[in-house]
PDB file of C-alpha atoms in Angstrom:
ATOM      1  CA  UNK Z  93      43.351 -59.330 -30.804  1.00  0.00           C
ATOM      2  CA  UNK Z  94      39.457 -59.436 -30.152  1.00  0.00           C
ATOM      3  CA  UNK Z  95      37.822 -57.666 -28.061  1.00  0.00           C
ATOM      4  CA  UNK Z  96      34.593 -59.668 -26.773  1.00  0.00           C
ATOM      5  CA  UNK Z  97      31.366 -58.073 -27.545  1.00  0.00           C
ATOM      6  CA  UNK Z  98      29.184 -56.750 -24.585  1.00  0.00           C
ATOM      7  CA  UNK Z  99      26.495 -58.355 -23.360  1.00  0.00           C
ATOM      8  CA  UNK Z 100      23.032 -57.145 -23.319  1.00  0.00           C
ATOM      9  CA  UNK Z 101      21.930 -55.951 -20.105  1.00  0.00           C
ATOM     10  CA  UNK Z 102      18.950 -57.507 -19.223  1.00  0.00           C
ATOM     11  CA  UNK Z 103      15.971 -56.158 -18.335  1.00  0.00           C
ATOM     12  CA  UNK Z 104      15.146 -56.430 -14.580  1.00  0.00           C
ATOM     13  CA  UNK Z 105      11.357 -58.009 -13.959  1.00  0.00           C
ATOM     14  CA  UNK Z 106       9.587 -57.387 -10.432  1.00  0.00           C
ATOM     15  CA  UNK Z 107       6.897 -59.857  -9.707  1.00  0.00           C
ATOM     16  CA  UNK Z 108       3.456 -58.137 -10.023  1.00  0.00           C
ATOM     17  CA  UNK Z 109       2.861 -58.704  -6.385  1.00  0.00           C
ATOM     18  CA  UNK Z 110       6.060 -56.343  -5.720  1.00  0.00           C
ATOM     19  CA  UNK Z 111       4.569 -53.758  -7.801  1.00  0.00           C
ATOM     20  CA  UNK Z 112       1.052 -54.299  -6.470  1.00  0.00           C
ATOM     21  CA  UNK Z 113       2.514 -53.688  -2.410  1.00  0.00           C
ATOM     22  CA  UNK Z 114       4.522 -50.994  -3.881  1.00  0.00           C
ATOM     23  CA  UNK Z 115       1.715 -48.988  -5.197  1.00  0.00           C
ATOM     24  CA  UNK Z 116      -0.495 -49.915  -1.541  1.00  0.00           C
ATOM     25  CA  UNK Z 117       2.553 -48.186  -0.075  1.00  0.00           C
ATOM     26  CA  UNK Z 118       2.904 -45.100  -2.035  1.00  0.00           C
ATOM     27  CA  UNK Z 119      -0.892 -44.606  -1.991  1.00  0.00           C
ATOM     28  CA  UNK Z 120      -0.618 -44.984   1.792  1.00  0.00           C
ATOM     29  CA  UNK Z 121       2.352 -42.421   2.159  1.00  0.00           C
ATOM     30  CA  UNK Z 122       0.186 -40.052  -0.014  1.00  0.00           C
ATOM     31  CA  UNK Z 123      -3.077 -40.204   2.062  1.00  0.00           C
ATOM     32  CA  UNK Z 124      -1.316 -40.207   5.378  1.00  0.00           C
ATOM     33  CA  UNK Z 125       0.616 -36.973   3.636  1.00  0.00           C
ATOM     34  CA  UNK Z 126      -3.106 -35.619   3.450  1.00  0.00           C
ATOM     35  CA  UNK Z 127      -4.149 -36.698   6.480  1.00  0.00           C
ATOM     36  CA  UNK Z 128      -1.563 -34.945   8.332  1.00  0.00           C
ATOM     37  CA  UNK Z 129      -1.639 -31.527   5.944  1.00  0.00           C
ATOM     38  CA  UNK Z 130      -5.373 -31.201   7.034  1.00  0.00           C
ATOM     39  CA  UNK Z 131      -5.213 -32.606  10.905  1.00  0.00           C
ATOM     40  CA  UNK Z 132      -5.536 -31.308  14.207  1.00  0.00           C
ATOM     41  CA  UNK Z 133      -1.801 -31.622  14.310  1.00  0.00           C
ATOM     42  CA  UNK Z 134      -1.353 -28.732  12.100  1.00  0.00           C
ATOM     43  CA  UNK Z 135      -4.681 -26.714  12.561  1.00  0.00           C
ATOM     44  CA  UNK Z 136      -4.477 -22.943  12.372  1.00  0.00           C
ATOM     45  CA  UNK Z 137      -5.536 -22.275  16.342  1.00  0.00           C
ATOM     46  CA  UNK Z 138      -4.064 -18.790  16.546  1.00  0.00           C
ATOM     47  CA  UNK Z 139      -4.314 -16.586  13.868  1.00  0.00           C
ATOM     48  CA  UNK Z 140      -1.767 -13.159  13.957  1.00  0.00           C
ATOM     49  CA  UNK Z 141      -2.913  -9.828  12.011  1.00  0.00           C
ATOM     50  CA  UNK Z 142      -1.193  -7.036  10.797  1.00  0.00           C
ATOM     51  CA  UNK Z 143      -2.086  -4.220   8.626  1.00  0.00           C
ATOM     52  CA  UNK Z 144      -5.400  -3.463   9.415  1.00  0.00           C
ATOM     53  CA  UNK Z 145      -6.331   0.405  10.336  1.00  0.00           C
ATOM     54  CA  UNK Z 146      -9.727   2.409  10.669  1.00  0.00           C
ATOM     55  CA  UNK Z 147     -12.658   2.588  10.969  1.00  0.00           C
ATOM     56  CA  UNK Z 148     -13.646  -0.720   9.643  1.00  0.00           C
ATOM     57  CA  UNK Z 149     -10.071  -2.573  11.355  1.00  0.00           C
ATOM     58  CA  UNK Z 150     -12.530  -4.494  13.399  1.00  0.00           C
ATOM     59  CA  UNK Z 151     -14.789  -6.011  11.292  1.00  0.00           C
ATOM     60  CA  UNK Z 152     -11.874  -7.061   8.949  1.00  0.00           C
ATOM     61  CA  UNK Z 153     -10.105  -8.999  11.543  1.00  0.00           C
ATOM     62  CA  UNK Z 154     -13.259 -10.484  12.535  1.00  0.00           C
ATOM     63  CA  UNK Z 155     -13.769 -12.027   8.437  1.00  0.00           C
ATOM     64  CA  UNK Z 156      -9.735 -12.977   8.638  1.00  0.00           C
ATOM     65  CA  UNK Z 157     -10.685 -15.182  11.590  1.00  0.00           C
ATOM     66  CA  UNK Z 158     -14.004 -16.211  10.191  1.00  0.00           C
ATOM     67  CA  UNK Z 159     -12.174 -17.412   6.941  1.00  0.00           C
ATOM     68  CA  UNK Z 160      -9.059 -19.120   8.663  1.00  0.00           C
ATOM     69  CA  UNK Z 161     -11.736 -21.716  11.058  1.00  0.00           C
ATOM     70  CA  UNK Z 162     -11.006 -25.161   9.260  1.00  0.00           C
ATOM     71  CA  UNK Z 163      -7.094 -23.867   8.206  1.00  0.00           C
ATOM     72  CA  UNK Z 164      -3.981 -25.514   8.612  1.00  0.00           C
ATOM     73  CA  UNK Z 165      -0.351 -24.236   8.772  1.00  0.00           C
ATOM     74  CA  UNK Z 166      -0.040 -26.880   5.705  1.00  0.00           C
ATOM     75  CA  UNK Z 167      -2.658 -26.147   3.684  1.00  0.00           C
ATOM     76  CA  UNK Z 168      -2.503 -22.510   3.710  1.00  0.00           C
ATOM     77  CA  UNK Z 169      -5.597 -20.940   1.511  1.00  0.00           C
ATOM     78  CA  UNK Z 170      -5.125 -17.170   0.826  1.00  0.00           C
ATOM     79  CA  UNK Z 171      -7.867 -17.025  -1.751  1.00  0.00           C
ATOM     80  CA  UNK Z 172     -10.204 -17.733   0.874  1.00  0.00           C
ATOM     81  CA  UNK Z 173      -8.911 -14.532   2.793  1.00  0.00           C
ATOM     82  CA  UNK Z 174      -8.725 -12.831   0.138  1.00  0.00           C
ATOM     83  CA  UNK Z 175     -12.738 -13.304  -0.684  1.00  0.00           C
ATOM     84  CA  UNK Z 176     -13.610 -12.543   2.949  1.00  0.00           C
ATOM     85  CA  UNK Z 177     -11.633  -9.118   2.484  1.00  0.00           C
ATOM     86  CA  UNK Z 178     -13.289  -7.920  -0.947  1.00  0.00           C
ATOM     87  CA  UNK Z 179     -15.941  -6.602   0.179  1.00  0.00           C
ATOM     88  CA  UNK Z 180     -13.551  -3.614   1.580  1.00  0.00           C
ATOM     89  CA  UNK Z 181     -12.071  -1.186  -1.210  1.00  0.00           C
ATOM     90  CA  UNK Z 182      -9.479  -0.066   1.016  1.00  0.00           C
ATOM     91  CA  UNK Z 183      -7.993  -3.447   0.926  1.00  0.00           C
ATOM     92  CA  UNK Z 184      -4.972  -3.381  -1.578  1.00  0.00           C
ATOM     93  CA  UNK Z 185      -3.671  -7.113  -0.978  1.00  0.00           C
ATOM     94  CA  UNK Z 186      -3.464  -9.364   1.626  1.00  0.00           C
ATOM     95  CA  UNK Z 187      -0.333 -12.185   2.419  1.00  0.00           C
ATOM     96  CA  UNK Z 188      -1.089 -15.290   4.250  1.00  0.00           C
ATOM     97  CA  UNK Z 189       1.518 -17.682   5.409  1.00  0.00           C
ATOM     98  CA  UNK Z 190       1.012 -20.480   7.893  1.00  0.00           C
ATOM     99  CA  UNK Z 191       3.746 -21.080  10.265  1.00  0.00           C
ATOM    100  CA  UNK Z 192       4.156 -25.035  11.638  1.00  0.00           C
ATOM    101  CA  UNK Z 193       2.429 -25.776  14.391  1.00  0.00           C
ATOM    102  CA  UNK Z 194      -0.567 -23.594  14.429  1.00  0.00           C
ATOM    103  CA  UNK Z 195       0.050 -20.056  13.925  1.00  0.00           C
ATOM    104  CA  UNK Z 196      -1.391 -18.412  10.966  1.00  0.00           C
ATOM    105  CA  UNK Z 197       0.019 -14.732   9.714  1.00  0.00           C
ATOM    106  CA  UNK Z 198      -2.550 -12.149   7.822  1.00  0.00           C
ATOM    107  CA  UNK Z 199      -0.760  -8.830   6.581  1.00  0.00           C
ATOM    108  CA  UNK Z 200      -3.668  -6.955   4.991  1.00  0.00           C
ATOM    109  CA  UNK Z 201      -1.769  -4.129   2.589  1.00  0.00           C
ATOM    110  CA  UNK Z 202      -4.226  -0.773   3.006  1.00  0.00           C
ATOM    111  CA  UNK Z 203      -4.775   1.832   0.436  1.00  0.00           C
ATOM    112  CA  UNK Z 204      -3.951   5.577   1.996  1.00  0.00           C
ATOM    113  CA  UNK Z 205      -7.225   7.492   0.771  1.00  0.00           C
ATOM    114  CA  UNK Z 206      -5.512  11.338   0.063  1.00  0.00           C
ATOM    115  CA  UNK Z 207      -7.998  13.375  -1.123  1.00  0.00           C
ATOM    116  CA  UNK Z 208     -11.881  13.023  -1.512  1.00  0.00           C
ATOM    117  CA  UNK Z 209     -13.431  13.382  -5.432  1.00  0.00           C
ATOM    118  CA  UNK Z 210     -16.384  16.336  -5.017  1.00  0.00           C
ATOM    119  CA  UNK Z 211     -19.548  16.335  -7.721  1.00  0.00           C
ATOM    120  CA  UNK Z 212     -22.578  17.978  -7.161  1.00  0.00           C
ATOM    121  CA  UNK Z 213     -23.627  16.943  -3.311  1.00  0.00           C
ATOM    122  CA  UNK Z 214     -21.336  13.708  -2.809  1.00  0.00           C
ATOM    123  CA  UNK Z 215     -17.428  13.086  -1.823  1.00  0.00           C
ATOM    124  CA  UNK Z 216     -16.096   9.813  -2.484  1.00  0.00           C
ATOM    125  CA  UNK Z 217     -12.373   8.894  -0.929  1.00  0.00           C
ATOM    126  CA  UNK Z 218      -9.551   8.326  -3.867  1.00  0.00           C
ATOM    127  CA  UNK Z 219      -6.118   6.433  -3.141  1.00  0.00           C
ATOM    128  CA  UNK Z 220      -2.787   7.613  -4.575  1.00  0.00           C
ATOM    129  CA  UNK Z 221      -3.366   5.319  -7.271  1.00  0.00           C
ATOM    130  CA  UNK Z 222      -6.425   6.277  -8.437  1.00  0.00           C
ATOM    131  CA  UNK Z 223      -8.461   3.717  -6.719  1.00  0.00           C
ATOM    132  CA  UNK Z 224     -11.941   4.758  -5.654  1.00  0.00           C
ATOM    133  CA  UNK Z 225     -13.157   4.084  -2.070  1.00  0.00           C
ATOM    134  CA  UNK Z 226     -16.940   4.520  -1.686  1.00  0.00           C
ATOM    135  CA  UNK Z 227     -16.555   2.839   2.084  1.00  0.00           C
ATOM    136  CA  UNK Z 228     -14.192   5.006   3.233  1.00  0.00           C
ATOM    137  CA  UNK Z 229     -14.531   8.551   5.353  1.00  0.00           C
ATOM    138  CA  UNK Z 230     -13.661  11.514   3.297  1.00  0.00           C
ATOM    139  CA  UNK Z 231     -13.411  13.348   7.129  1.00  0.00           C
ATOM    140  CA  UNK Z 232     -10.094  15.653   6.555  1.00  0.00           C
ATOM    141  CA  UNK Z 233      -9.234  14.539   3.126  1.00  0.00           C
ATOM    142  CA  UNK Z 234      -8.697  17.772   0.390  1.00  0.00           C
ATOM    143  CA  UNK Z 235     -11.599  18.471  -2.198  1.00  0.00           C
ATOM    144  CA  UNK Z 236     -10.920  17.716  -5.488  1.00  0.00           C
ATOM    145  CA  UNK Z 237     -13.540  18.551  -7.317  1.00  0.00           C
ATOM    146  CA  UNK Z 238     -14.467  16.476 -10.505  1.00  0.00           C
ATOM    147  CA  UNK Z 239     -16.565  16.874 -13.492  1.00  0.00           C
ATOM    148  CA  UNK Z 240     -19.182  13.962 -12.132  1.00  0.00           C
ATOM    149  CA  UNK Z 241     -19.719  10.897 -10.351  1.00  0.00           C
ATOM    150  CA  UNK Z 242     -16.635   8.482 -11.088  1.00  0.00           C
ATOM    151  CA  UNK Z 243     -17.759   4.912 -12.791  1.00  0.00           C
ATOM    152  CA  UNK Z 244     -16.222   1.985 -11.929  1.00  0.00           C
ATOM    153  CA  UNK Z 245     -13.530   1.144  -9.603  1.00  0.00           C
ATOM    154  CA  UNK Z 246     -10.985   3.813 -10.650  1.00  0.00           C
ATOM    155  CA  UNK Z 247     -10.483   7.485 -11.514  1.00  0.00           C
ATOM    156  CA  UNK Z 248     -10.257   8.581 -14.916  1.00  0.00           C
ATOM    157  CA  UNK Z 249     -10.215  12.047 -15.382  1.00  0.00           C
ATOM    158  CA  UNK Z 250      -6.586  13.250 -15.760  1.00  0.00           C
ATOM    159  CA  UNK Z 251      -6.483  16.753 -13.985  1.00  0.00           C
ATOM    160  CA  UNK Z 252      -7.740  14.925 -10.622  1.00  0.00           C
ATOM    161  CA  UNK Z 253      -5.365  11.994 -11.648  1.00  0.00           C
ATOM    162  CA  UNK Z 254      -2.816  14.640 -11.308  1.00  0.00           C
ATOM    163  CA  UNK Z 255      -3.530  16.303  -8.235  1.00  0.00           C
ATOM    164  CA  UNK Z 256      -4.051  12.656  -6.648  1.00  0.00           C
ATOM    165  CA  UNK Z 257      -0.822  11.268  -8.008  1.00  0.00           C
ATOM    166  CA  UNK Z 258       0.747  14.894  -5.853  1.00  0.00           C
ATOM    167  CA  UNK Z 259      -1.011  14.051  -2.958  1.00  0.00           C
ATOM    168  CA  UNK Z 260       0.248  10.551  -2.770  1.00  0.00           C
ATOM    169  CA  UNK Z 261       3.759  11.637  -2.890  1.00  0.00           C
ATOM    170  CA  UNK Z 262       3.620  13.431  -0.109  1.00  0.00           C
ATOM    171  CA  UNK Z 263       5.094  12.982   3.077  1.00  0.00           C
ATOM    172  CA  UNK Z 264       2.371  11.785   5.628  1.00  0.00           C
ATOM    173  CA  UNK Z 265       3.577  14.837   8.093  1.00  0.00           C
ATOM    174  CA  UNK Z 266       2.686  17.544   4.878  1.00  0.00           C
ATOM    175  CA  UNK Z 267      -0.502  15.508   3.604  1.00  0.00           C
ATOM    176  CA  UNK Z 268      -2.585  16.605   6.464  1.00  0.00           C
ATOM    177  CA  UNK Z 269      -1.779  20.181   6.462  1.00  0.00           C
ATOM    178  CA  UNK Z 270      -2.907  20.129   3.104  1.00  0.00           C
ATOM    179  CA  UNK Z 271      -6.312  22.412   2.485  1.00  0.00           C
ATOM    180  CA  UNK Z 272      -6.671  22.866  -1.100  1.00  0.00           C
ATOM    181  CA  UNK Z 273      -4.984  22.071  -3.902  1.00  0.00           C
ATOM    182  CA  UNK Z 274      -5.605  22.678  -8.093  1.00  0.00           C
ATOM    183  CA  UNK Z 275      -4.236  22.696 -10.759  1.00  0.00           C
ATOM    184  CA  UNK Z 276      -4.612  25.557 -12.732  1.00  0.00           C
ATOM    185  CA  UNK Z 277      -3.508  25.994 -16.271  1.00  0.00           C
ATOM    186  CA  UNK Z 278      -1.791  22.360 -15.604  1.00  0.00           C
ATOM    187  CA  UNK Z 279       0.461  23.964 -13.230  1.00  0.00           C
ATOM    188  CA  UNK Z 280       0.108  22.002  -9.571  1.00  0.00           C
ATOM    189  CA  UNK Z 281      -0.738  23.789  -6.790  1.00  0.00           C
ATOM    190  CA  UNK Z 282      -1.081  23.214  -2.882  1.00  0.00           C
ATOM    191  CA  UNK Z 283      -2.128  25.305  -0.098  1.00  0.00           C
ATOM    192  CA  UNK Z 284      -0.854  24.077   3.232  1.00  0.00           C
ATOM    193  CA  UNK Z 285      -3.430  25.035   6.555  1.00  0.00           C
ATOM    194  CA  UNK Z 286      -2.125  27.971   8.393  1.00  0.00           C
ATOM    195  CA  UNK Z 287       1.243  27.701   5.775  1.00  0.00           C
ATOM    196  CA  UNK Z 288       1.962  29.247   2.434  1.00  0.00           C
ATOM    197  CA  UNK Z 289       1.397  27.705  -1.140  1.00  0.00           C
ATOM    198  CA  UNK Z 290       3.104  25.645  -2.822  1.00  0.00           C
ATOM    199  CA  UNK Z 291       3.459  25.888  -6.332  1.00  0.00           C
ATOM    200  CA  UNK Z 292       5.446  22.550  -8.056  1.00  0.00           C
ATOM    201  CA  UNK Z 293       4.778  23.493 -11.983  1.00  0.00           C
ATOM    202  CA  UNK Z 294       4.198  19.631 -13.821  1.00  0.00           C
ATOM    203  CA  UNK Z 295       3.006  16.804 -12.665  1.00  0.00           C
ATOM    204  CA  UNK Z 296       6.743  16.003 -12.190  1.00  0.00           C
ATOM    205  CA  UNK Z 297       9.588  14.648 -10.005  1.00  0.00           C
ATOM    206  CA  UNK Z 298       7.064  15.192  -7.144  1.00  0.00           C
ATOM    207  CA  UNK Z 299       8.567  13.601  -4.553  1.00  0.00           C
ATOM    208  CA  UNK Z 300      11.868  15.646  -4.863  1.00  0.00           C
ATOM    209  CA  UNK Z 301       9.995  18.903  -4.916  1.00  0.00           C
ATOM    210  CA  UNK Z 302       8.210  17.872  -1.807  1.00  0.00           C
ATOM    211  CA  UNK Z 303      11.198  16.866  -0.097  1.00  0.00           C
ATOM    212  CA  UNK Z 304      12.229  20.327  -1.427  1.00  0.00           C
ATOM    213  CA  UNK Z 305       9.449  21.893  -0.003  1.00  0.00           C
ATOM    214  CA  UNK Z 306       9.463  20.128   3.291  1.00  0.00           C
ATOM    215  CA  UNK Z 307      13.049  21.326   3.379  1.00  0.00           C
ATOM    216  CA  UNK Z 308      11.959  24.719   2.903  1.00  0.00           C
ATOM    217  CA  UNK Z 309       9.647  24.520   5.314  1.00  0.00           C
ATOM    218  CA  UNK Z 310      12.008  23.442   8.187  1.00  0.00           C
ATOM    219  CA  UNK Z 311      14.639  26.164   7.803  1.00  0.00           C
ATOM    220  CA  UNK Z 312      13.684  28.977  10.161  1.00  0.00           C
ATOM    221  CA  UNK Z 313      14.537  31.827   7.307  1.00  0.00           C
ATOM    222  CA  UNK Z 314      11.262  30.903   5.568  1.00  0.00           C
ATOM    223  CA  UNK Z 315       8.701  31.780   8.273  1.00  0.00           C
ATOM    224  CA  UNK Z 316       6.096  33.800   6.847  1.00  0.00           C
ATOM    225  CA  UNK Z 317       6.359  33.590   3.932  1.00  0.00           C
ATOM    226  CA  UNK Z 318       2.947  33.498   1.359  1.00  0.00           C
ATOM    227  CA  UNK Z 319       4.464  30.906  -1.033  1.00  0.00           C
ATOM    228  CA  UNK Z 320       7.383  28.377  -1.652  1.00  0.00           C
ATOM    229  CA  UNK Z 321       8.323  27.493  -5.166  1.00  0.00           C
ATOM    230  CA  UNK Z 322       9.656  24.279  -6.025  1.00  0.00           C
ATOM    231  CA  UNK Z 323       8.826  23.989  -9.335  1.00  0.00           C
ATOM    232  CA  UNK Z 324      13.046  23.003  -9.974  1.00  0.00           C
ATOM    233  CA  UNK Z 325      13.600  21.284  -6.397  1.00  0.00           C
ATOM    234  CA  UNK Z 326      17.720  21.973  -6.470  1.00  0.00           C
ATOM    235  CA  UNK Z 327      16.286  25.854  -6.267  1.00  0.00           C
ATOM    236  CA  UNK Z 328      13.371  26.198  -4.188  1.00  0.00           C
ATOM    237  CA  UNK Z 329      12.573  30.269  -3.773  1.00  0.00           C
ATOM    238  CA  UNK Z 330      10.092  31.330  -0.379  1.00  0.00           C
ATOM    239  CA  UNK Z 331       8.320  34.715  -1.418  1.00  0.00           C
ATOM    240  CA  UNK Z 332       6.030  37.393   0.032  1.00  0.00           C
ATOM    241  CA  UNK Z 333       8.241  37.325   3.438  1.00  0.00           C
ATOM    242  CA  UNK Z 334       7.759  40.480   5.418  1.00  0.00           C
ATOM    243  CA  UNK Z 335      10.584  42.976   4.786  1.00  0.00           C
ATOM    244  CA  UNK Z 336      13.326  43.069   7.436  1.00  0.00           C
ATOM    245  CA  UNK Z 337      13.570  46.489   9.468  1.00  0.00           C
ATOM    246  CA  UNK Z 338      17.419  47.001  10.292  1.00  0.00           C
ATOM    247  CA  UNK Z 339      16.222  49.206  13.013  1.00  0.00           C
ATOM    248  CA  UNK Z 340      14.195  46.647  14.491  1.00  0.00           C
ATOM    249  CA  UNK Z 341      17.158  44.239  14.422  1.00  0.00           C
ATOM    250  CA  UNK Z 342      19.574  46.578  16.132  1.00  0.00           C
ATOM    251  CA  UNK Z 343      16.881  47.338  19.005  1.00  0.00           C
ATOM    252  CA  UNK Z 344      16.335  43.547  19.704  1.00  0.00           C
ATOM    253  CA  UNK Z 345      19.777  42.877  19.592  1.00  0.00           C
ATOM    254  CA  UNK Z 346      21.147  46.174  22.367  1.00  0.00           C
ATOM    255  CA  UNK Z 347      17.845  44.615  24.230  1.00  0.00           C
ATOM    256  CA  UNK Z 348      19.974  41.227  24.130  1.00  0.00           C
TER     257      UNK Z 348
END
């Protein structure tokens, strides 16, 4: 038995005037799209900020503000933000998200400066990273001194990439109790304000020895002590503690 061919299927022709009013109507759809995206419907009226610290806080939200007039929750333009902010080297990033109808949300993302780069009369603030901040204070920041005036926008010189990447690990609490620090013979060193020193060997694992020496720190048997070594932070050592006088002891404790 035969089985009947199939027929072609046949091509389906819209008249050109369907096409032409189809077109109109997708164009339309399209502008009124862009309309919309860039009307008062959607304009960026209130503008939230977060992120910004220092000195120089003010003036930044002021540019945010500046460079959101004319925004829309739907048109969202970050670059623009981003241009107003540059002129800041303590700006790391900045986010920018619009939120429907008219609220706009700026998180500016801060470099911490930790210490401040010494050569011949000048400081100049450093982040952890190595970025250099001309515009920022070096009030309270540790002296690193450096073989001359950094170029560019970043540090270069290894021993004071060293001692920056120590400070940066830090815990905030221990960072500004720091007064000197060096690094001699390649071996890191810190000396806390009114505390002892802190010797952590390499430049490495430095977060764990600081959590070992903040550790240290805490533990009431370490008072006095001249230095705390954490150069293996699973055995920190405190030295130079006074020597305990039994005598002493026994007095305080028939005074008790």
């Amino acid at each position: 038995m035969r089985t009947a061919a199939p027929r072609p299927l046949r091509r389906l022709r819209l008249p050109r005037r369907a096409v032409a009013l189809g077109a109109l109507a997708l164009a339309a759809l399209l502008a009124l799209g862009l309309w919309v995206r860039h009307s008062p419907l959607v304009a960026a009226t209130r503008v939230e900020i977060s992120g910004t610290s220092g000195p120089q806080s003010a003036a930044m939200r002021a540019a945010i503000r500046d460079a959101a007039q004319g925004m829309s929750t739907l048109a969202v333009d970050p670059g623009r933000i981003a241009s107003a902010l540059r002129r800041w080297s303590i700006v790391r990033d900045v986010e920018v998200h619009g939120h429907f109808p008219h609220t706009l949300t700026v998180r500016v993302d801060q470099h911490v400066p930790v210490a401040a780069l010494t050569f011949a009369d000048e400081r100049e603030a450093v982040a952890s990273d190595g970025t250099l901040l001309p515009d920022v204070s070096t009030r309270g920041l540790p002296a690193i001194p450096v073989d001359g005036a950094p170029g560019g926008k970043r540090l270069t010189e290894r021993r004071a990439l060293r001692i920056v990447a120590l400070l940066g690990a830090a815990p905030t609490a221990l960072r500004r109790h720091v007064d000197a620090v060096g690094a001699p013979g390649g071996e890191l060193t810190v000396t806390l304000a009114r505390g002892p020193k802190l010797y952590f060997g390499p430049a490495t694992r430095l977060r764990a020895k600081w959590i070992s020496a903040a550790t240290v720190l805490a533990d009431r048997s370490s008072r006095g002590a001249r230095y705390i070594d954490v150069r293996v932070p699973e055995r920190p050592a405190a030295g130079g503690l006074e020597p305990i006088n039994p005598q002493a002891e026994v007095e305080s404790l028939d005074q008790g």
